[in-house]
Amino acid sequence: MKLIGSTTSHYVRKVRVVMAEKKLDYTFIQENVWAADTTIQQSNPLGKVPCLLMEDGGAMFDSRVIVEYLDTLTPVGKLIPANGRERAEVKCWEALADGVIDAAILVRLEKTLRAGDMQSQDWMDRQMGKVSAGLKAMSSGLGDAPFCSGNHLTLADVSVACALGWLTFRFPEIEWRGEYPNLAKLFDKLSERASFKDTLPQQS
Ligand code: GSF
């Protein structure tokens, strides 16, 4: 398999961590989707990464679809419960973590792509409200538990830790660590894993 992505993306990192936890081999193809000469649309008409290229030449997106597929490939390191309420709970955690980053990215794009006088402060405040509420929900959902859902590592923890890592990378001014020590504890624990160490967000 080949994974098209970047080393800055939360969604790509989520897929890479899942690949590593499940001990799946893949070739990482770095692509700057914002470059004028990007060829990403040949694989993903939406022009986004991550995009998984399978052995038969087929392409798969987005990150939630990819990780769900990867989890079916091997029983090693099962990250999504088979069915029922537990499955929905893990996927809801993933939606929450991705949603926080969706909102934060909208703020980042507003700040980086639009000229200062064209930027909407109301829009950015609205999105930052989602980031704050999402962090609060993550913290209260986690409580004193060692993992977000159940009693072992799942996609919920992977998603939350990737989101916290991305916020630290792109929005260091958000002081989630001091405000939510339980999230910091989870984040620090997951950061020790090779899957996270090997995929730290970085500008390439
Ligand atoms: C989001 C992917 C995405 O926005 C997923 O895969 O889970 N729901 C999708 N990727 C960004 C890169 S990044 O900011 O993580 C992307 O490729 N953006 C290009 C564009 O044209 O929006």
PDB file of C-alpha atoms and ligand atoms in Angstrom:
ATOM      1  CA  MET A   1       0.000   0.000   0.000  1.00  0.00           C
ATOM      2  CA  LYS A   2       0.992   3.586  -0.511  1.00  0.00           C
ATOM      3  CA  LEU A   3      -0.159   6.495   1.592  1.00  0.00           C
ATOM      4  CA  ILE A   4      -0.212   9.964   0.092  1.00  0.00           C
ATOM      5  CA  GLY A   5       0.100  12.579   2.791  1.00  0.00           C
ATOM      6  CA  SER A   6       2.062  15.240   4.563  1.00  0.00           C
ATOM      7  CA  THR A   7       3.983  15.376   7.834  1.00  0.00           C
ATOM      8  CA  THR A   8       1.930  18.347   9.043  1.00  0.00           C
ATOM      9  CA  SER A   9      -1.558  16.855   8.799  1.00  0.00           C
ATOM     10  CA  HIS A  10      -3.503  15.580  11.827  1.00  0.00           C
ATOM     11  CA  TYR A  11      -5.586  13.287   9.596  1.00  0.00           C
ATOM     12  CA  VAL A  12      -2.524  11.801   7.891  1.00  0.00           C
ATOM     13  CA  ARG A  13      -0.820  11.251  11.227  1.00  0.00           C
ATOM     14  CA  LYS A  14      -3.880   9.419  12.537  1.00  0.00           C
ATOM     15  CA  VAL A  15      -3.597   6.990   9.612  1.00  0.00           C
ATOM     16  CA  ARG A  16       0.179   6.594  10.060  1.00  0.00           C
ATOM     17  CA  VAL A  17      -0.190   5.860  13.777  1.00  0.00           C
ATOM     18  CA  VAL A  18      -2.836   3.243  12.995  1.00  0.00           C
ATOM     19  CA  MET A  19      -0.555   1.701  10.345  1.00  0.00           C
ATOM     20  CA  ALA A  20       2.270   1.494  12.897  1.00  0.00           C
ATOM     21  CA  GLU A  21       0.119   0.142  15.731  1.00  0.00           C
ATOM     22  CA  LYS A  22      -1.195  -2.548  13.402  1.00  0.00           C
ATOM     23  CA  LYS A  23       2.292  -3.262  12.034  1.00  0.00           C
ATOM     24  CA  LEU A  24       1.205  -2.700   8.447  1.00  0.00           C
ATOM     25  CA  ASP A  25       3.789  -1.919   5.773  1.00  0.00           C
ATOM     26  CA  TYR A  26       3.309   1.015   3.436  1.00  0.00           C
ATOM     27  CA  THR A  27       5.219   3.504   1.373  1.00  0.00           C
ATOM     28  CA  PHE A  28       4.742   7.120   2.431  1.00  0.00           C
ATOM     29  CA  ILE A  29       4.448   9.509  -0.502  1.00  0.00           C
ATOM     30  CA  GLN A  30       4.704  13.121   0.581  1.00  0.00           C
ATOM     31  CA  GLU A  31       2.509  15.532  -1.320  1.00  0.00           C
ATOM     32  CA  ASN A  32       1.970  19.257  -0.875  1.00  0.00           C
ATOM     33  CA  VAL A  33      -1.691  19.605  -1.810  1.00  0.00           C
ATOM     34  CA  TRP A  34      -1.395  23.387  -1.754  1.00  0.00           C
ATOM     35  CA  ALA A  35       1.332  23.491  -4.439  1.00  0.00           C
ATOM     36  CA  ALA A  36       0.268  24.616  -7.906  1.00  0.00           C
ATOM     37  CA  ASP A  37       1.633  21.423  -9.467  1.00  0.00           C
ATOM     38  CA  THR A  38       0.044  18.952  -7.037  1.00  0.00           C
ATOM     39  CA  THR A  39      -1.255  15.763  -8.634  1.00  0.00           C
ATOM     40  CA  ILE A  40      -3.417  14.742  -5.676  1.00  0.00           C
ATOM     41  CA  GLN A  41      -6.640  15.052  -7.682  1.00  0.00           C
ATOM     42  CA  GLN A  42      -5.565  12.125  -9.874  1.00  0.00           C
ATOM     43  CA  SER A  43      -6.085   9.981  -6.757  1.00  0.00           C
ATOM     44  CA  ASN A  44      -8.578  11.961  -4.694  1.00  0.00           C
ATOM     45  CA  PRO A  45     -10.968  14.224  -6.630  1.00  0.00           C
ATOM     46  CA  LEU A  46     -11.435  16.235  -3.427  1.00  0.00           C
ATOM     47  CA  GLY A  47      -7.760  17.197  -3.549  1.00  0.00           C
ATOM     48  CA  LYS A  48      -7.108  16.185   0.052  1.00  0.00           C
ATOM     49  CA  VAL A  49      -4.756  13.985   2.001  1.00  0.00           C
ATOM     50  CA  PRO A  50      -4.605  11.363   3.382  1.00  0.00           C
ATOM     51  CA  CYS A  51      -5.289   9.150   0.384  1.00  0.00           C
ATOM     52  CA  LEU A  52      -4.516   5.429   0.456  1.00  0.00           C
ATOM     53  CA  LEU A  53      -3.467   3.713  -2.758  1.00  0.00           C
ATOM     54  CA  MET A  54      -4.182   0.005  -2.588  1.00  0.00           C
ATOM     55  CA  GLU A  55      -2.360  -2.907  -4.231  1.00  0.00           C
ATOM     56  CA  ASP A  56      -4.988  -3.117  -7.014  1.00  0.00           C
ATOM     57  CA  GLY A  57      -4.513   0.556  -7.853  1.00  0.00           C
ATOM     58  CA  GLY A  58      -7.703   1.711  -6.148  1.00  0.00           C
ATOM     59  CA  ALA A  59      -7.676   4.858  -4.067  1.00  0.00           C
ATOM     60  CA  MET A  60      -9.376   5.370  -0.710  1.00  0.00           C
ATOM     61  CA  PHE A  61     -10.151   8.463   1.354  1.00  0.00           C
ATOM     62  CA  ASP A  62     -10.828  10.054   3.858  1.00  0.00           C
ATOM     63  CA  SER A  63      -8.928   9.299   7.070  1.00  0.00           C
ATOM     64  CA  ARG A  64     -11.958   7.804   8.859  1.00  0.00           C
ATOM     65  CA  VAL A  65     -12.649   5.435   5.976  1.00  0.00           C
ATOM     66  CA  ILE A  66      -8.975   4.502   5.708  1.00  0.00           C
ATOM     67  CA  VAL A  67      -8.489   3.694   9.401  1.00  0.00           C
ATOM     68  CA  GLU A  68     -11.687   1.672   9.481  1.00  0.00           C
ATOM     69  CA  TYR A  69     -10.430  -0.352   6.501  1.00  0.00           C
ATOM     70  CA  LEU A  70      -6.942  -0.805   7.960  1.00  0.00           C
ATOM     71  CA  ASP A  71      -8.390  -2.149  11.190  1.00  0.00           C
ATOM     72  CA  THR A  72     -10.042  -4.991   9.235  1.00  0.00           C
ATOM     73  CA  LEU A  73      -6.783  -6.076   7.566  1.00  0.00           C
ATOM     74  CA  THR A  74      -5.263  -7.775  10.602  1.00  0.00           C
ATOM     75  CA  PRO A  75      -6.384  -8.654  14.114  1.00  0.00           C
ATOM     76  CA  VAL A  76      -3.067  -7.223  15.367  1.00  0.00           C
ATOM     77  CA  GLY A  77      -3.673  -4.179  17.568  1.00  0.00           C
ATOM     78  CA  LYS A  78      -7.440  -4.038  17.064  1.00  0.00           C
ATOM     79  CA  LEU A  79      -8.384  -0.371  17.431  1.00  0.00           C
ATOM     80  CA  ILE A  80     -12.115  -0.293  16.709  1.00  0.00           C
ATOM     81  CA  PRO A  81     -14.552  -2.527  18.624  1.00  0.00           C
ATOM     82  CA  ALA A  82     -16.450  -4.936  16.356  1.00  0.00           C
ATOM     83  CA  ASN A  83     -19.925  -3.553  16.862  1.00  0.00           C
ATOM     84  CA  GLY A  84     -22.575  -2.039  19.055  1.00  0.00           C
ATOM     85  CA  ARG A  85     -22.305   0.803  21.480  1.00  0.00           C
ATOM     86  CA  GLU A  86     -18.534   0.392  22.000  1.00  0.00           C
ATOM     87  CA  ARG A  87     -17.893   0.821  18.288  1.00  0.00           C
ATOM     88  CA  ALA A  88     -20.078   3.920  18.083  1.00  0.00           C
ATOM     89  CA  GLU A  89     -18.385   5.364  21.168  1.00  0.00           C
ATOM     90  CA  VAL A  90     -14.903   5.019  19.675  1.00  0.00           C
ATOM     91  CA  LYS A  91     -16.038   6.536  16.387  1.00  0.00           C
ATOM     92  CA  CYS A  92     -17.712   9.411  18.220  1.00  0.00           C
ATOM     93  CA  TRP A  93     -14.395  10.156  19.965  1.00  0.00           C
ATOM     94  CA  GLU A  94     -12.747  10.183  16.547  1.00  0.00           C
ATOM     95  CA  ALA A  95     -15.429  12.548  15.209  1.00  0.00           C
ATOM     96  CA  LEU A  96     -14.863  14.842  18.203  1.00  0.00           C
ATOM     97  CA  ALA A  97     -11.074  14.900  17.759  1.00  0.00           C
ATOM     98  CA  ASP A  98     -11.307  15.409  13.994  1.00  0.00           C
ATOM     99  CA  GLY A  99     -14.003  18.046  14.499  1.00  0.00           C
ATOM    100  CA  VAL A 100     -11.744  20.048  16.808  1.00  0.00           C
ATOM    101  CA  ILE A 101      -9.075  20.021  14.117  1.00  0.00           C
ATOM    102  CA  ASP A 102     -11.582  20.801  11.330  1.00  0.00           C
ATOM    103  CA  ALA A 103     -12.490  23.966  13.256  1.00  0.00           C
ATOM    104  CA  ALA A 104      -8.891  24.892  14.081  1.00  0.00           C
ATOM    105  CA  ILE A 105      -7.902  24.458  10.416  1.00  0.00           C
ATOM    106  CA  LEU A 106     -10.655  26.861   9.349  1.00  0.00           C
ATOM    107  CA  VAL A 107      -9.124  29.456  11.676  1.00  0.00           C
ATOM    108  CA  ARG A 108      -5.650  28.752  10.349  1.00  0.00           C
ATOM    109  CA  LEU A 109      -6.791  29.069   6.740  1.00  0.00           C
ATOM    110  CA  GLU A 110      -8.658  32.287   7.512  1.00  0.00           C
ATOM    111  CA  LYS A 111      -5.479  33.698   9.035  1.00  0.00           C
ATOM    112  CA  THR A 112      -3.048  32.456   6.408  1.00  0.00           C
ATOM    113  CA  LEU A 113      -5.022  32.656   3.142  1.00  0.00           C
ATOM    114  CA  ARG A 114      -7.041  35.842   3.642  1.00  0.00           C
ATOM    115  CA  ALA A 115      -5.673  39.359   3.842  1.00  0.00           C
ATOM    116  CA  GLY A 116      -6.063  40.902   7.297  1.00  0.00           C
ATOM    117  CA  ASP A 117      -8.935  43.216   6.361  1.00  0.00           C
ATOM    118  CA  MET A 118     -10.855  40.339   4.753  1.00  0.00           C
ATOM    119  CA  GLN A 119     -10.695  38.109   7.817  1.00  0.00           C
ATOM    120  CA  SER A 120     -13.862  37.588   9.832  1.00  0.00           C
ATOM    121  CA  GLN A 121     -13.234  37.703  13.565  1.00  0.00           C
ATOM    122  CA  ASP A 122     -16.771  36.401  14.194  1.00  0.00           C
ATOM    123  CA  TRP A 123     -16.052  33.370  12.048  1.00  0.00           C
ATOM    124  CA  MET A 124     -12.747  32.674  13.763  1.00  0.00           C
ATOM    125  CA  ASP A 125     -14.332  33.103  17.212  1.00  0.00           C
ATOM    126  CA  ARG A 126     -17.086  30.688  16.226  1.00  0.00           C
ATOM    127  CA  GLN A 127     -14.538  28.065  15.195  1.00  0.00           C
ATOM    128  CA  MET A 128     -12.338  28.621  18.255  1.00  0.00           C
ATOM    129  CA  GLY A 129     -15.454  28.124  20.373  1.00  0.00           C
ATOM    130  CA  LYS A 130     -15.705  24.630  18.882  1.00  0.00           C
ATOM    131  CA  VAL A 131     -12.046  23.961  19.684  1.00  0.00           C
ATOM    132  CA  SER A 132     -12.548  25.044  23.316  1.00  0.00           C
ATOM    133  CA  ALA A 133     -15.784  23.098  23.727  1.00  0.00           C
ATOM    134  CA  GLY A 134     -14.230  20.054  22.075  1.00  0.00           C
ATOM    135  CA  LEU A 135     -11.233  20.091  24.423  1.00  0.00           C
ATOM    136  CA  LYS A 136     -13.545  20.423  27.411  1.00  0.00           C
ATOM    137  CA  ALA A 137     -15.672  17.504  26.198  1.00  0.00           C
ATOM    138  CA  MET A 138     -12.569  15.359  25.665  1.00  0.00           C
ATOM    139  CA  SER A 139     -11.367  16.090  29.171  1.00  0.00           C
ATOM    140  CA  SER A 140     -14.683  15.374  30.858  1.00  0.00           C
ATOM    141  CA  GLY A 141     -15.187  12.260  28.690  1.00  0.00           C
ATOM    142  CA  LEU A 142     -11.799  10.934  29.743  1.00  0.00           C
ATOM    143  CA  GLY A 143     -12.103  11.769  33.439  1.00  0.00           C
ATOM    144  CA  ASP A 144      -9.695   9.698  35.514  1.00  0.00           C
ATOM    145  CA  ALA A 145      -9.718   6.751  33.129  1.00  0.00           C
ATOM    146  CA  PRO A 146      -6.467   5.536  31.544  1.00  0.00           C
ATOM    147  CA  PHE A 147      -8.045   5.420  28.065  1.00  0.00           C
ATOM    148  CA  CYS A 148     -10.816   7.335  26.315  1.00  0.00           C
ATOM    149  CA  SER A 149     -12.979   4.273  25.715  1.00  0.00           C
ATOM    150  CA  GLY A 150     -12.793   0.880  27.380  1.00  0.00           C
ATOM    151  CA  ASN A 151      -9.668  -0.431  29.091  1.00  0.00           C
ATOM    152  CA  HIS A 152      -7.136  -0.531  26.282  1.00  0.00           C
ATOM    153  CA  LEU A 153      -5.800   1.608  23.459  1.00  0.00           C
ATOM    154  CA  THR A 154      -8.346   2.339  20.717  1.00  0.00           C
ATOM    155  CA  LEU A 155      -8.767   4.686  17.789  1.00  0.00           C
ATOM    156  CA  ALA A 156     -10.350   7.092  20.294  1.00  0.00           C
ATOM    157  CA  ASP A 157      -7.000   7.602  22.056  1.00  0.00           C
ATOM    158  CA  VAL A 158      -5.099   7.756  18.772  1.00  0.00           C
ATOM    159  CA  SER A 159      -7.449  10.441  17.445  1.00  0.00           C
ATOM    160  CA  VAL A 160      -7.388  12.529  20.616  1.00  0.00           C
ATOM    161  CA  ALA A 161      -3.595  12.384  20.949  1.00  0.00           C
ATOM    162  CA  CYS A 162      -3.095  13.286  17.270  1.00  0.00           C
ATOM    163  CA  ALA A 163      -5.454  16.252  17.697  1.00  0.00           C
ATOM    164  CA  LEU A 164      -3.599  17.455  20.814  1.00  0.00           C
ATOM    165  CA  GLY A 165      -0.290  17.050  18.984  1.00  0.00           C
ATOM    166  CA  TRP A 166      -1.525  19.114  16.057  1.00  0.00           C
ATOM    167  CA  LEU A 167      -2.871  21.882  18.303  1.00  0.00           C
ATOM    168  CA  THR A 168       0.512  22.028  20.049  1.00  0.00           C
ATOM    169  CA  PHE A 169       2.211  22.251  16.634  1.00  0.00           C
ATOM    170  CA  ARG A 170      -0.037  24.890  15.024  1.00  0.00           C
ATOM    171  CA  PHE A 171      -1.633  26.679  17.988  1.00  0.00           C
ATOM    172  CA  PRO A 172       0.963  26.611  20.793  1.00  0.00           C
ATOM    173  CA  GLU A 173      -0.875  29.525  22.406  1.00  0.00           C
ATOM    174  CA  ILE A 174      -3.809  27.250  23.324  1.00  0.00           C
ATOM    175  CA  GLU A 175      -2.958  26.147  26.847  1.00  0.00           C
ATOM    176  CA  TRP A 176      -4.857  22.861  26.887  1.00  0.00           C
ATOM    177  CA  ARG A 177      -2.093  21.169  28.885  1.00  0.00           C
ATOM    178  CA  GLY A 178      -2.491  23.390  31.957  1.00  0.00           C
ATOM    179  CA  GLU A 179      -6.274  23.476  31.728  1.00  0.00           C
ATOM    180  CA  TYR A 180      -6.753  19.745  31.278  1.00  0.00           C
ATOM    181  CA  PRO A 181      -4.054  17.755  33.123  1.00  0.00           C
ATOM    182  CA  ASN A 182      -5.881  14.479  32.402  1.00  0.00           C
ATOM    183  CA  LEU A 183      -5.520  15.102  28.640  1.00  0.00           C
ATOM    184  CA  ALA A 184      -1.847  15.958  29.188  1.00  0.00           C
ATOM    185  CA  LYS A 185      -1.342  12.679  31.041  1.00  0.00           C
ATOM    186  CA  LEU A 186      -2.943  10.673  28.226  1.00  0.00           C
ATOM    187  CA  PHE A 187      -0.976  12.627  25.622  1.00  0.00           C
ATOM    188  CA  ASP A 188       2.343  12.107  27.409  1.00  0.00           C
ATOM    189  CA  LYS A 189       1.677   8.383  27.783  1.00  0.00           C
ATOM    190  CA  LEU A 190       0.862   7.953  24.100  1.00  0.00           C
ATOM    191  CA  SER A 191       3.794  10.125  23.047  1.00  0.00           C
ATOM    192  CA  GLU A 192       6.103   7.396  24.398  1.00  0.00           C
ATOM    193  CA  ARG A 193       4.881   4.935  21.775  1.00  0.00           C
ATOM    194  CA  ALA A 194       7.023   4.451  18.672  1.00  0.00           C
ATOM    195  CA  SER A 195       3.948   5.049  16.496  1.00  0.00           C
ATOM    196  CA  PHE A 196       3.707   8.601  17.853  1.00  0.00           C
ATOM    197  CA  LYS A 197       7.448   9.279  18.137  1.00  0.00           C
ATOM    198  CA  ASP A 198       7.941   8.356  14.486  1.00  0.00           C
ATOM    199  CA  THR A 199       5.164  10.619  13.224  1.00  0.00           C
ATOM    200  CA  LEU A 200       5.697  13.901  15.065  1.00  0.00           C
ATOM    201  CA  PRO A 201       4.088  16.805  13.196  1.00  0.00           C
ATOM    202  CA  GLN A 202       6.749  18.706  11.294  1.00  0.00           C
ATOM    203  CA  GLN A 203       7.168  21.063   8.387  1.00  0.00           C
ATOM    204  CA  SER A 204       8.965  19.145   5.642  1.00  0.00           C
TER     205      SER A 204
HETATM  206  C1  GSF B   1      -9.939  15.887   6.023  1.00  0.00           C
HETATM  207  C2  GSF B   1      -8.635  15.850   5.206  1.00  0.00           C
HETATM  208  C3  GSF B   1      -8.057  17.246   5.038  1.00  0.00           C
HETATM  209  O1  GSF B   1      -8.732  18.272   5.240  1.00  0.00           O
HETATM  210  C4  GSF B   1     -10.014  13.401   6.411  1.00  0.00           C
HETATM  211  O2  GSF B   1      -9.193  12.812   5.694  1.00  0.00           O
HETATM  212  O3  GSF B   1     -10.315  12.987   7.533  1.00  0.00           O
HETATM  213  N1  GSF B   1     -12.007  14.776   6.544  1.00  0.00           N
HETATM  214  C5  GSF B   1     -10.742  14.624   5.854  1.00  0.00           C
HETATM  215  N2  GSF B   1      -6.768  17.298   4.628  1.00  0.00           N
HETATM  216  C6  GSF B   1      -6.122  18.558   4.391  1.00  0.00           C
HETATM  217  C7  GSF B   1      -4.690  18.489   4.835  1.00  0.00           C
HETATM  218  S1  GSF B   1      -4.579  18.946   6.478  1.00  0.00           S
HETATM  219  O4  GSF B   1      -4.919  20.249   6.671  1.00  0.00           O
HETATM  220  O5  GSF B   1      -4.672  17.959   7.322  1.00  0.00           O
HETATM  221  C8  GSF B   1      -6.109  18.816   2.888  1.00  0.00           C
HETATM  222  O6  GSF B   1      -5.669  17.951   2.141  1.00  0.00           O
HETATM  223  N3  GSF B   1      -6.553  20.008   2.464  1.00  0.00           N
HETATM  224  C9  GSF B   1      -6.520  20.413   1.107  1.00  0.00           C
HETATM  225  C10 GSF B   1      -7.733  21.190   0.688  1.00  0.00           C
HETATM  226  O7  GSF B   1      -7.811  21.559  -0.474  1.00  0.00           O
HETATM  227  O8  GSF B   1      -8.639  21.386   1.543  1.00  0.00           O
END
